Amino acid sequence: MSSKKPLRILLASPRGFCAGVDRAIQIVERAIERYGRPVYVRHEIVHNRHVVENLEAKGAIFVDELDEVPDDRPVVFSAHGVPKAVPAEAARRKLLYVDATCPLVSKVHREAERHHASGRTVVLIGHAGHPEVIGTMGQLPPGKVLLVEDVAQAEALEVPDPANLAYATQTTLSVDDTIGIVTALRRRFPAIHGPKTEDICYATTNRQAAVRAIAPKCDALVVVGAPNSSNSMRLVEVAASCGCRKSRLVQRAADMGWRWLDGSRRLGITAGASAPELLVREVVDALRKRFDVTEEPVDGVEERMTFKLPAGLEAA
Ligand code: SF4
């Protein structure tokens, strides 16, 4: 008989890579194939150390800013999007650049531009300092986007003209928190324009719903992801808000810190949109070494979203 304690595992579905992350990684890989090593990448292509190190091994060099890119090498912009000034500077330097911005982030950029062209002030709901927020704010001239991070800021917001206002959101927010912020904005500014369907993307919405489905049945829940990954951090919060007593983020199995699982009999596992499935398997394998594991099947939404690669980098 096994001396290991029993542990039932519920794997959230869907979890892990989204179509935008998959596309961004393929763009870097194809760019290396097409243009040779090295290909420069401005910022982490997606927020995951494992993915970044894998691409480094294939010939990518990650930099913080464009001035670190030599004139004769290509540069890829990350999935989170970039302020307009970045491609403008790349064009001025005649750099060969490829934009790996997720098409769902680009859609928010176009929305912000459209509102600005109609004379509206844009309120962006998002987290200060996140690259996606910096990129979206950078689509319009300085001062033309007002950032709101929470309900308190929405309640205190002062706008130049309440009749000419629109909002957009970061794609990776908590669905529930965003509803609260939008409700406050709509109450204070009834004429505010907003997206027909929320800017929070399908992948963020589906991964949060999958956590909501399993968290109430679990004593503990692990999110495989990175601390700078907005959608991963939101999954930890969603689990806690659904009554799961313990939820924590781990980058990989080595971060599990096993003591916190003491007394847990049912463990939920999910992964942020930038975390590869092999890191989930690594965590499950490490659990199998310590527990008598049974995996419980969980049904979830089937995702079929794919995004085209930029011209010139399509499959041969
Ligand atoms: S999380 Fe959503 S917006 Fe971000 S890359 Fe994935 S699909 Fe695109």
Coordinates of C-alpha atoms and ligand atoms in Angstrom, one line a residue:
M1 CA 0.0 0.0 0.0
S2 CA 1.2 3.5 -0.8
S3 CA 2.5 5.6 2.1
K4 CA 1.8 8.7 0.1
K5 CA -1.2 10.8 1.1
P6 CA -4.0 10.9 -1.5
L7 CA -4.5 14.1 -3.6
R8 CA -7.1 14.7 -6.2
I9 CA -6.1 17.1 -8.9
L10 CA -8.6 19.2 -10.9
L11 CA -6.9 20.7 -14.0
A12 CA -8.8 23.8 -15.1
S13 CA -9.9 23.9 -18.7
P14 CA -9.0 25.9 -20.7
R15 CA -5.6 27.0 -19.3
G16 CA -2.2 28.1 -20.5
F17 CA -1.3 29.5 -23.9
C18 CA -3.7 31.7 -25.8
A19 CA -3.7 32.4 -29.5
G20 CA -1.9 35.8 -29.0
V21 CA 1.0 34.2 -27.1
D22 CA 1.2 31.3 -29.5
R23 CA 1.5 33.8 -32.4
A24 CA 4.1 36.0 -30.7
I25 CA 6.4 33.0 -30.0
Q26 CA 6.0 31.7 -33.6
I27 CA 6.8 35.2 -34.9
V28 CA 10.2 35.2 -33.0
E29 CA 11.0 31.6 -34.1
R30 CA 10.1 32.4 -37.8
A31 CA 12.0 35.6 -37.7
I32 CA 15.1 33.7 -36.6
E33 CA 14.6 31.2 -39.3
R34 CA 14.1 33.8 -42.0
Y35 CA 16.7 36.5 -40.9
G36 CA 19.2 34.4 -39.0
R37 CA 20.6 35.0 -35.5
P38 CA 20.4 37.1 -33.6
V39 CA 16.9 38.6 -33.8
Y40 CA 16.3 41.3 -31.1
V41 CA 13.1 41.4 -29.1
R42 CA 12.0 44.5 -27.3
H43 CA 10.7 43.4 -23.9
E44 CA 9.8 39.9 -22.8
I45 CA 7.9 38.6 -25.9
V46 CA 5.4 37.2 -23.3
H47 CA 5.6 37.2 -19.6
N48 CA 7.3 33.8 -19.0
R49 CA 10.9 33.1 -18.1
H50 CA 10.9 29.6 -19.6
V51 CA 9.6 30.9 -23.0
V52 CA 12.1 33.7 -23.0
E53 CA 15.1 31.4 -22.2
N54 CA 14.0 29.0 -24.9
L55 CA 13.9 31.7 -27.5
E56 CA 17.3 33.0 -26.3
A57 CA 18.7 29.5 -26.9
K58 CA 17.4 29.7 -30.4
G59 CA 19.0 33.1 -31.1
A60 CA 16.8 35.8 -29.7
I61 CA 18.3 38.7 -27.7
F62 CA 15.9 40.5 -25.4
V63 CA 16.4 44.2 -24.8
D64 CA 14.5 46.9 -22.9
E65 CA 14.7 49.7 -25.4
L66 CA 15.2 50.2 -29.2
D67 CA 18.5 52.0 -28.7
E68 CA 20.0 48.6 -27.7
V69 CA 19.2 47.2 -31.2
P70 CA 22.0 47.5 -33.8
D71 CA 20.9 49.1 -37.1
D72 CA 21.5 45.9 -39.1
R73 CA 19.4 43.4 -37.1
P74 CA 15.6 42.8 -37.1
V75 CA 13.6 43.6 -34.0
V76 CA 10.3 42.1 -32.8
F77 CA 7.9 44.1 -30.6
S78 CA 6.2 42.1 -27.8
A79 CA 2.6 40.7 -27.7
H80 CA 1.6 43.4 -25.2
G81 CA 1.8 46.2 -27.8
V82 CA 4.0 49.3 -28.0
P83 CA 3.4 53.1 -28.0
K84 CA 3.3 54.6 -31.5
A85 CA 6.6 56.3 -30.8
V86 CA 8.4 52.9 -30.9
P87 CA 7.6 51.8 -34.5
A88 CA 8.1 55.4 -35.5
E89 CA 11.6 55.4 -34.1
A90 CA 12.3 52.0 -35.7
A91 CA 11.2 53.4 -39.1
R92 CA 13.3 56.5 -38.6
R93 CA 16.3 54.3 -38.1
K94 CA 15.3 52.1 -41.0
L95 CA 15.3 49.0 -38.8
L96 CA 13.5 45.9 -40.0
Y97 CA 10.8 45.4 -37.4
V98 CA 8.0 42.9 -36.8
D99 CA 5.1 43.7 -34.6
A100 CA 4.0 40.7 -32.5
T101 CA 1.3 42.8 -30.7
C102 CA -1.7 40.5 -30.1
P103 CA -4.5 41.4 -32.6
L104 CA -6.9 41.8 -29.6
V105 CA -4.6 44.4 -28.1
S106 CA -4.3 46.1 -31.5
K107 CA -8.1 46.2 -31.6
V108 CA -8.2 48.2 -28.4
H109 CA -5.5 50.6 -29.9
R110 CA -7.8 51.2 -32.9
E111 CA -10.8 51.8 -30.6
A112 CA -8.8 54.4 -28.6
E113 CA -7.8 56.2 -31.8
R114 CA -11.3 56.2 -33.1
H115 CA -12.7 57.8 -29.9
H116 CA -9.9 60.4 -30.0
A117 CA -10.7 61.2 -33.6
S118 CA -14.3 61.8 -32.6
G119 CA -13.2 64.3 -29.9
R120 CA -13.7 62.0 -26.9
T121 CA -11.5 61.7 -23.9
V122 CA -10.5 58.1 -23.4
V123 CA -10.6 56.5 -20.0
L124 CA -8.5 53.4 -19.9
I125 CA -9.2 50.8 -17.2
G126 CA -6.0 49.0 -16.4
H127 CA -2.9 48.7 -14.2
A128 CA -0.4 51.5 -14.2
G129 CA 3.0 50.5 -15.5
H130 CA 1.9 47.3 -17.3
P131 CA 3.4 47.2 -20.8
E132 CA 0.0 46.8 -22.4
V133 CA -1.3 49.9 -20.7
I134 CA 1.9 51.9 -21.6
G135 CA 1.3 50.7 -25.2
T136 CA -2.4 51.7 -25.3
M137 CA -1.8 55.1 -23.7
G138 CA 1.0 55.6 -26.2
Q139 CA -1.5 55.4 -29.2
L140 CA -2.7 58.9 -28.4
P141 CA -0.9 62.1 -27.7
P142 CA 0.3 62.6 -24.1
G143 CA -2.5 63.4 -21.6
K144 CA -5.3 62.2 -23.9
V145 CA -5.9 59.0 -22.0
L146 CA -6.9 59.0 -18.4
L147 CA -6.0 55.8 -16.5
V148 CA -8.4 54.4 -13.9
E149 CA -7.2 51.4 -11.9
D150 CA -10.1 50.8 -9.5
V151 CA -13.6 51.9 -8.4
A152 CA -12.2 54.6 -6.0
Q153 CA -10.4 56.2 -8.9
A154 CA -13.5 55.9 -11.1
E155 CA -15.5 57.7 -8.4
A156 CA -12.9 60.5 -8.1
L157 CA -12.2 60.9 -11.8
E158 CA -12.4 64.4 -13.2
V159 CA -12.9 64.7 -17.0
P160 CA -12.8 67.7 -19.3
D161 CA -16.2 67.1 -20.9
P162 CA -18.6 64.4 -19.5
A163 CA -20.6 64.4 -22.7
N164 CA -17.5 63.4 -24.8
L165 CA -16.1 60.4 -23.0
A166 CA -15.3 56.8 -23.9
Y167 CA -13.7 53.9 -22.0
A168 CA -11.5 51.0 -23.1
T169 CA -9.9 48.3 -20.9
Q170 CA -6.7 46.3 -20.6
T171 CA -7.4 42.9 -22.1
T172 CA -6.2 40.8 -19.1
L173 CA -8.2 42.3 -16.2
S174 CA -10.5 40.6 -13.7
V175 CA -13.9 40.4 -15.3
D176 CA -15.6 41.0 -12.0
D177 CA -13.5 43.9 -10.9
T178 CA -13.9 45.5 -14.3
I179 CA -17.7 45.3 -14.1
G180 CA -17.6 47.3 -10.8
I181 CA -15.4 50.0 -12.4
V182 CA -17.5 50.3 -15.6
T183 CA -20.7 50.5 -13.5
A184 CA -19.2 53.4 -11.5
L185 CA -18.1 55.2 -14.7
R186 CA -21.6 54.7 -16.3
R187 CA -23.4 56.0 -13.2
R188 CA -21.2 59.1 -13.1
F189 CA -21.0 59.7 -16.8
P190 CA -24.2 58.3 -18.4
A191 CA -23.1 59.4 -21.9
I192 CA -19.8 57.5 -21.8
H193 CA -19.2 55.3 -24.9
G194 CA -17.8 51.8 -24.4
P195 CA -16.9 48.7 -26.5
K196 CA -19.8 46.6 -27.8
T197 CA -18.3 43.6 -26.2
E198 CA -15.8 44.0 -23.4
D199 CA -12.1 44.5 -24.3
I200 CA -11.2 41.8 -21.8
C201 CA -10.1 39.0 -24.2
Y202 CA -11.6 35.6 -24.8
A203 CA -8.6 33.9 -23.2
T204 CA -8.7 35.9 -20.0
T205 CA -12.5 35.5 -19.7
N206 CA -12.3 31.7 -20.3
R207 CA -9.4 31.1 -17.9
Q208 CA -11.2 33.0 -15.1
A209 CA -14.4 31.1 -15.8
A210 CA -12.5 27.8 -15.7
V211 CA -11.0 28.8 -12.2
R212 CA -14.5 29.8 -11.0
A213 CA -15.8 26.4 -12.0
I214 CA -13.3 24.4 -10.0
A215 CA -12.1 26.7 -7.1
P216 CA -15.1 26.2 -4.8
K217 CA -14.4 22.4 -4.9
C218 CA -10.7 22.8 -4.1
D219 CA -8.8 23.2 -0.8
A220 CA -6.0 24.8 -2.7
L221 CA -5.3 26.1 -6.2
V222 CA -2.0 26.6 -8.0
V223 CA -1.6 29.0 -10.9
V224 CA 1.4 28.3 -13.1
G225 CA 2.5 31.7 -14.3
A226 CA 4.8 34.7 -13.8
P227 CA 4.4 37.5 -11.2
N228 CA 4.5 40.1 -13.9
S229 CA 1.8 38.3 -15.9
S230 CA -1.5 40.2 -15.3
N231 CA -3.8 37.4 -16.4
S232 CA -2.0 34.9 -14.1
M233 CA -2.2 37.2 -11.1
R234 CA -5.9 37.7 -11.7
L235 CA -6.4 33.9 -11.7
V236 CA -4.9 33.7 -8.2
E237 CA -7.4 36.5 -7.1
V238 CA -10.4 34.8 -8.8
A239 CA -9.7 31.5 -6.9
A240 CA -9.5 33.4 -3.6
S241 CA -12.7 35.3 -4.3
C242 CA -14.5 32.0 -5.1
G243 CA -13.8 30.7 -1.6
C244 CA -10.7 28.6 -2.3
R245 CA -8.8 29.0 1.0
K246 CA -5.3 28.8 -0.5
S247 CA -4.3 30.0 -3.9
R248 CA -0.8 30.8 -5.1
L249 CA 1.3 31.5 -8.1
V250 CA 4.3 29.3 -9.0
Q251 CA 6.6 29.8 -12.0
R252 CA 7.5 26.1 -11.9
A253 CA 7.6 23.0 -9.7
A254 CA 10.7 24.2 -7.8
D255 CA 8.6 27.1 -6.4
M256 CA 5.9 24.9 -4.9
G257 CA 7.0 25.2 -1.3
W258 CA 5.2 22.0 -0.3
R259 CA 4.3 22.8 3.3
W260 CA 1.5 25.1 2.2
L261 CA -0.3 22.1 0.8
D262 CA -0.5 20.3 4.2
G263 CA -4.0 19.2 4.8
S264 CA -5.2 19.7 1.2
R265 CA -7.0 16.8 -0.4
R266 CA -8.2 18.5 -3.6
L267 CA -5.9 20.8 -5.6
G268 CA -6.9 22.9 -8.5
I269 CA -4.3 23.7 -11.2
T270 CA -4.4 26.2 -13.9
A271 CA -1.9 28.2 -16.0
G272 CA -1.8 31.8 -17.2
A273 CA -2.0 32.6 -20.9
S274 CA 1.7 32.9 -21.2
A275 CA 2.6 29.6 -19.4
P276 CA 3.4 26.5 -21.4
E277 CA 1.7 23.2 -20.7
L278 CA 5.0 21.5 -20.0
L279 CA 5.4 23.6 -16.8
V280 CA 1.9 22.4 -15.7
R281 CA 3.1 18.8 -16.4
E282 CA 6.2 19.5 -14.4
V283 CA 4.1 20.6 -11.4
V284 CA 1.8 17.5 -11.7
D285 CA 4.9 15.2 -12.0
A286 CA 6.4 16.7 -8.9
L287 CA 3.1 16.2 -7.1
R288 CA 3.0 12.6 -8.1
K289 CA 6.4 12.1 -6.4
R290 CA 4.9 13.3 -3.1
F291 CA 1.2 12.3 -3.2
D292 CA -0.9 9.5 -4.4
V293 CA -2.4 11.6 -7.2
T294 CA -5.8 11.1 -9.0
E295 CA -6.6 13.4 -11.8
E296 CA -10.3 14.4 -12.0
P297 CA -11.4 15.3 -15.6
V298 CA -12.9 18.8 -15.9
D299 CA -14.9 19.9 -18.9
G300 CA -14.4 23.4 -20.2
V301 CA -14.9 25.7 -23.2
E302 CA -13.1 24.5 -26.3
E303 CA -11.0 27.3 -27.8
R304 CA -10.4 27.4 -31.5
M305 CA -9.0 30.9 -31.9
T306 CA -5.9 31.3 -34.1
F307 CA -4.3 34.5 -35.4
K308 CA -2.5 34.8 -38.8
L309 CA 1.2 35.5 -38.8
P310 CA 2.4 38.8 -40.3
A311 CA 3.1 38.8 -44.0
G312 CA 6.5 37.3 -44.8
L313 CA 6.5 35.0 -41.8
E314 CA 3.7 32.6 -42.7
A315 CA 4.4 28.9 -42.9
A316 CA 6.2 27.8 -46.0
Ligands
SF4_1 S1 -4.2 37.1 -23.2 FE1 -5.7 37.8 -24.7 S2 -5.0 39.8 -25.4 FE2 -3.2 38.8 -24.3 S3 -2.1 37.8 -25.9 FE3 -3.6 36.3 -25.1 S4 -5.4 36.5 -26.5 FE4 -4.1 38.3 -26.8

